[in-house]
Short mmCIF file of C-alpha atoms in Angstrom, two decimals:
data_model
loop_
_atom_site.label_atom_id
_atom_site.label_comp_id
_atom_site.label_asym_id
_atom_site.label_seq_id
_atom_site.Cartn_x
_atom_site.Cartn_y
_atom_site.Cartn_z
CA UNK M 1 2.87 11.23 -9.15
CA UNK M 2 3.92 11.97 -6.12
CA UNK M 3 5.37 10.14 -2.68
CA UNK M 4 5.95 11.84 0.76
CA UNK M 5 6.86 10.36 4.23
CA UNK M 6 4.78 11.02 7.12
CA UNK M 7 7.83 11.36 9.29
CA UNK M 8 11.21 11.42 10.10
CA UNK M 9 12.23 8.19 9.44
CA UNK M 10 12.56 6.92 5.72
CA UNK M 11 9.51 6.59 3.38
CA UNK M 12 8.99 3.30 3.00
CA UNK M 13 5.92 3.99 0.07
CA UNK M 14 7.00 4.03 -3.65
CA UNK M 15 5.84 4.78 -6.62
CA UNK M 16 6.53 4.46 -10.64
CA UNK M 17 4.73 4.79 -14.07
CA UNK M 18 5.83 4.60 -17.51
CA UNK M 19 2.88 5.46 -20.30
CA UNK M 20 0.38 2.92 -20.30
CA UNK M 21 1.15 1.34 -16.26
CA UNK M 22 1.52 2.98 -12.88
CA UNK M 23 2.59 0.31 -9.78
CA UNK M 24 2.76 1.26 -6.12
CA UNK M 25 4.10 0.12 -3.26
CA UNK M 26 3.42 0.50 0.66
CA UNK M 27 6.36 -1.31 2.54
CA UNK M 28 5.05 -2.81 5.73
CA UNK M 29 5.87 -1.26 9.53
CA UNK M 30 8.56 -3.13 11.55
CA UNK M 31 7.52 -1.04 14.75
CA UNK M 32 11.20 -1.40 15.75
CA UNK M 33 10.90 -5.06 16.10
CA UNK M 34 14.11 -7.07 14.06
CA UNK M 35 13.00 -8.74 10.03
CA UNK M 36 16.25 -10.93 9.31
CA UNK M 37 16.79 -8.57 6.45
CA UNK M 38 20.25 -6.18 6.58
CA UNK M 39 18.76 -3.44 4.26
CA UNK M 40 15.57 -2.69 5.02
CA UNK M 41 11.66 -1.69 4.30
CA UNK M 42 12.90 1.14 1.85
CA UNK M 43 15.57 -0.76 -0.09
CA UNK M 44 13.15 -3.73 -0.41
CA UNK M 45 10.13 -0.93 -2.14
CA UNK M 46 12.43 -0.37 -4.62
CA UNK M 47 14.26 -3.37 -5.61
CA UNK M 48 10.80 -4.78 -6.16
CA UNK M 49 9.19 -1.42 -8.16
CA UNK M 50 12.51 -1.46 -10.20
CA UNK M 51 11.98 -5.28 -10.96
CA UNK M 52 8.11 -5.62 -10.89
CA UNK M 53 8.06 -2.20 -13.59
CA UNK M 54 11.01 -4.24 -15.50
CA UNK M 55 8.53 -7.53 -15.74
CA UNK M 56 6.22 -5.48 -16.53
CA UNK M 57 7.27 -4.15 -19.40
CA UNK M 58 6.37 -6.73 -21.57
CA UNK M 59 2.67 -5.36 -22.22
CA UNK M 60 1.63 -9.32 -22.89
CA UNK M 61 2.98 -10.99 -19.20
CA UNK M 62 -0.18 -10.85 -16.83
CA UNK M 63 0.32 -9.07 -13.66
CA UNK M 64 0.23 -11.61 -11.52
CA UNK M 65 3.37 -13.11 -14.03
CA UNK M 66 5.08 -10.04 -12.99
CA UNK M 67 4.25 -10.14 -9.72
CA UNK M 68 5.44 -13.04 -9.19
CA UNK M 69 8.75 -13.13 -11.67
CA UNK M 70 9.80 -9.69 -9.45
CA UNK M 71 9.64 -11.36 -6.14
CA UNK M 72 11.87 -14.17 -7.59
CA UNK M 73 14.73 -11.79 -8.84
CA UNK M 74 14.45 -9.21 -5.51
CA UNK M 75 14.80 -12.57 -3.39
CA UNK M 76 18.28 -13.56 -5.41
CA UNK M 77 19.16 -10.33 -4.57
CA UNK M 78 20.19 -10.85 -1.13
CA UNK M 79 20.12 -14.86 -0.44
CA UNK M 80 22.67 -13.95 2.53
CA UNK M 81 19.70 -12.46 4.77
CA UNK M 82 17.23 -14.66 6.12
CA UNK M 83 13.98 -14.27 4.56
CA UNK M 84 12.66 -17.49 6.13
CA UNK M 85 11.90 -14.88 8.76
CA UNK M 86 8.66 -13.58 9.42
CA UNK M 87 9.77 -10.21 9.92
CA UNK M 88 11.47 -10.25 6.17
CA UNK M 89 10.46 -6.81 4.41
CA UNK M 90 7.02 -6.48 2.38
CA UNK M 91 4.79 -4.62 1.05
CA UNK M 92 1.49 -4.10 -0.08
CA UNK M 93 1.25 -4.29 -4.10
CA UNK M 94 -1.03 -2.15 -6.31
CA UNK M 95 -0.46 -2.21 -10.02
CA UNK M 96 -2.53 -0.36 -12.76
CA UNK M 97 -2.16 -1.01 -16.73
CA UNK M 98 -4.05 0.14 -19.67
CA UNK M 99 -4.13 -2.31 -22.49
CA UNK M 100 -5.51 -2.91 -26.15
CA UNK M 101 -8.87 -1.03 -24.75
CA UNK M 102 -9.01 -2.13 -21.08
CA UNK M 103 -7.53 -1.16 -17.74
CA UNK M 104 -5.60 -4.81 -15.98
CA UNK M 105 -5.50 -4.05 -12.32
CA UNK M 106 -3.57 -6.03 -9.60
CA UNK M 107 -4.16 -4.96 -5.67
CA UNK M 108 -2.46 -7.08 -2.77
CA UNK M 109 -3.42 -5.56 0.12
CA UNK M 110 -4.92 -2.60 1.32
CA UNK M 111 -3.16 -0.17 -1.03
CA UNK M 112 -6.45 0.61 -3.50
CA UNK M 113 -7.20 1.99 -6.86
CA UNK M 114 -10.16 3.85 -7.63
CA UNK M 115 -11.31 4.22 -11.40
CA UNK M 116 -13.39 7.26 -11.77
CA UNK M 117 -16.43 6.12 -13.94
CA UNK M 118 -19.19 7.44 -15.86
CA UNK M 119 -21.62 5.50 -12.73
CA UNK M 120 -18.94 7.11 -10.43
CA UNK M 121 -15.97 5.62 -8.54
CA UNK M 122 -15.15 2.63 -8.44
CA UNK M 123 -13.01 1.26 -5.18
CA UNK M 124 -10.47 -2.13 -6.07
CA UNK M 125 -8.81 -2.94 -2.81
CA UNK M 126 -8.14 -6.03 -1.08
CA UNK M 127 -8.55 -5.58 3.38
CA UNK M 128 -8.19 -9.43 4.37
CA UNK M 129 -5.69 -7.62 6.56
CA UNK M 130 -8.61 -6.02 8.00
CA UNK M 131 -10.27 -9.38 9.16
CA UNK M 132 -7.51 -10.75 11.65
CA UNK M 133 -6.78 -9.73 15.27
CA UNK M 134 -9.06 -7.43 15.58
CA UNK M 135 -8.70 -7.59 19.78
CA UNK M 136 -4.61 -6.71 19.04
CA UNK M 137 -5.70 -3.54 16.61
CA UNK M 138 -8.58 -2.37 19.16
CA UNK M 139 -5.40 -2.55 22.05
CA UNK M 140 -3.32 -0.47 19.87
CA UNK M 141 -6.33 2.00 18.45
CA UNK M 142 -7.41 2.80 23.10
CA UNK M 143 -3.47 4.43 22.82
CA UNK M 144 -2.65 8.45 21.39
CA UNK M 145 0.52 8.19 19.24
CA UNK M 146 3.86 8.87 20.35
CA UNK M 147 2.91 7.04 24.10
CA UNK M 148 4.86 4.39 25.65
CA UNK M 149 1.60 2.21 26.28
CA UNK M 150 0.85 2.83 21.97
CA UNK M 151 4.44 1.94 20.91
CA UNK M 152 3.78 -1.11 22.83
CA UNK M 153 0.71 -2.24 21.72
CA UNK M 154 1.70 -1.50 17.93
CA UNK M 155 4.75 -3.60 18.73
CA UNK M 156 2.32 -6.61 19.55
CA UNK M 157 0.02 -6.10 16.79
CA UNK M 158 2.90 -6.24 14.30
CA UNK M 159 4.65 -9.55 15.69
CA UNK M 160 0.57 -11.10 15.89
CA UNK M 161 0.04 -10.00 12.50
CA UNK M 162 3.93 -11.68 10.96
CA UNK M 163 2.72 -14.84 12.45
CA UNK M 164 -0.14 -15.19 9.87
CA UNK M 165 1.13 -12.92 7.24
CA UNK M 166 1.31 -14.66 3.27
CA UNK M 167 -0.75 -18.18 5.29
CA UNK M 168 -4.27 -18.95 4.18
CA UNK M 169 -5.41 -18.44 8.05
CA UNK M 170 -3.92 -14.92 7.43
CA UNK M 171 -3.50 -12.30 4.32
CA UNK M 172 -1.06 -11.97 1.80
CA UNK M 173 1.01 -9.50 1.06
CA UNK M 174 4.11 -9.48 -1.16
CA UNK M 175 7.26 -10.88 0.57
CA UNK M 176 10.10 -12.87 0.01
CA UNK M 177 8.14 -15.96 -1.55
CA UNK M 178 6.37 -15.81 -5.43
CA UNK M 179 3.60 -17.36 -4.09
CA UNK M 180 2.25 -14.55 -2.77
CA UNK M 181 1.55 -13.42 -6.48
CA UNK M 182 -0.82 -15.53 -6.65
CA UNK M 183 -3.14 -14.75 -3.81
CA UNK M 184 -3.80 -10.48 -5.11
CA UNK M 185 -6.91 -9.42 -6.64
CA UNK M 186 -6.88 -9.32 -10.46
CA UNK M 187 -9.21 -8.38 -13.33
CA UNK M 188 -10.05 -6.45 -16.59
CA UNK M 189 -12.40 -3.06 -16.85
CA UNK M 190 -12.88 -1.44 -19.91
CA UNK M 191 -11.34 1.25 -20.72
CA UNK M 192 -14.46 3.11 -22.27
CA UNK M 193 -16.20 5.74 -20.17
CA UNK M 194 -13.36 5.76 -17.48
CA UNK M 195 -12.32 9.53 -17.25
CA UNK M 196 -9.27 8.61 -14.64
CA UNK M 197 -7.88 6.65 -11.99
CA UNK M 198 -6.09 6.98 -9.14
CA UNK M 199 -3.65 4.45 -7.77
CA UNK M 200 -2.13 5.31 -4.11
CA UNK M 201 -0.98 4.06 -0.54
CA UNK M 202 -3.29 3.46 2.39
CA UNK M 203 -1.62 6.67 3.16
CA UNK M 204 -3.35 8.49 0.63
CA UNK M 205 -6.92 6.58 0.48
CA UNK M 206 -7.46 7.36 4.29
CA UNK M 207 -8.59 10.82 4.03
CA UNK M 208 -11.89 9.62 2.76
CA UNK M 209 -12.29 5.90 4.09
CA UNK M 210 -10.77 6.60 7.44
CA UNK M 211 -10.94 10.27 8.58
CA UNK M 212 -14.26 11.43 6.55
CA UNK M 213 -12.72 14.10 5.58
CA UNK M 214 -13.54 14.17 1.87
CA UNK M 215 -15.40 12.39 -0.80
CA UNK M 216 -13.67 10.48 -4.18
CA UNK M 217 -15.35 13.31 -5.45
CA UNK M 218 -13.53 15.53 -3.77
CA UNK M 219 -10.11 13.70 -4.14
CA UNK M 220 -10.55 13.55 -7.86
CA UNK M 221 -11.09 17.36 -8.09
CA UNK M 222 -7.78 17.56 -6.32
CA UNK M 223 -5.90 15.61 -8.51
CA UNK M 224 -7.02 17.71 -11.22
CA UNK M 225 -6.26 21.00 -10.16
CA UNK M 226 -3.10 20.41 -8.44
CA UNK M 227 -1.71 16.83 -9.03
CA UNK M 228 -1.13 14.29 -6.30
CA UNK M 229 1.28 16.68 -4.17
CA UNK M 230 -1.96 19.00 -3.73
CA UNK M 231 -3.57 15.76 -2.92
CA UNK M 232 -1.08 14.52 -0.51
CA UNK M 233 -0.85 17.86 1.63
CA UNK M 234 -4.54 18.18 2.14
CA UNK M 235 -3.88 14.51 4.12
CA UNK M 236 -1.14 16.37 5.91
CA UNK M 237 -3.18 19.46 7.04
CA UNK M 238 -5.90 16.90 8.14
CA UNK M 239 -3.13 14.91 10.00
CA UNK M 240 -1.58 18.10 11.58
CA UNK M 241 -5.22 18.54 13.21
CA UNK M 242 -5.26 15.71 15.29
CA UNK M 243 -1.44 14.88 16.06
CA UNK M 244 -1.98 11.89 18.81
CA UNK M 245 -5.00 9.92 17.43
CA UNK M 246 -7.42 11.33 19.53
CA UNK M 247 -9.85 11.78 16.74
CA UNK M 248 -8.87 9.09 14.33
CA UNK M 249 -6.94 6.24 16.05
CA UNK M 250 -4.40 4.96 13.82
CA UNK M 251 -0.93 3.30 14.02
CA UNK M 252 0.92 6.83 13.47
CA UNK M 253 0.52 10.27 13.41
CA UNK M 254 1.18 10.71 9.64
CA UNK M 255 1.36 7.57 7.55
CA UNK M 256 3.87 7.83 4.22
CA UNK M 257 1.73 8.74 1.11
CA UNK M 258 1.98 7.82 -1.92
CA UNK M 259 0.18 8.54 -5.86
CA UNK M 260 0.10 8.15 -9.37
CA UNK M 261 -2.74 9.95 -10.97
CA UNK M 262 -3.82 8.41 -14.34
CA UNK M 263 -5.42 9.95 -16.93
CA UNK M 264 -7.08 9.24 -20.77
#
């Protein structure tokens, strides 16, 4: 496992693992907007991750139920905050669990799980966020990072996203309500034939999906040779060749990154 901040700000990704469980959370950027919570995103992902690991210590608890329980417990931890604020700290969730010869998965938003199997690579992700507000997303991508125009466009996008976040018109993430867990994508894969798996935030997967500078086969070769740290360092080297987002327009020059590498 490995996680690294993408810049000078505190890391908003979180990763943890147990012999049969891997969890990755990617805290949603506030873009400098208020959240109604005095604790902040790093606090939120750390508490959600801890409660999620505890809830799933029971191997018979469905992943969706474990996430709902963790969300409920985190909300109870800071009732003094305005948990109804549309900007209340939120995160993507990706969980992979080995149980009885199968792999159970849960994804909520765009932190993917990739399975390395005999027929190639299976990518499990939830891209509903990409379907909303395309015009505002394109506006952000018209600006180079670290410019006033980019910061203002990103704030407009994040503000608009908050209005449709966790609604039927928008997309779903882990936030303050246990209801979000019911909108996660879940499933089961037979373990037989699966050589390994990677659970990651999009700060890592973009090496393949956004930058096109590696294939999933390359990713698993890097993981096998040098582990998660080498993979993240490769992402950073690629980003350093385009520090202001001219070649690859994006929200940040370097996003927080987290990956758990699983082998059997």
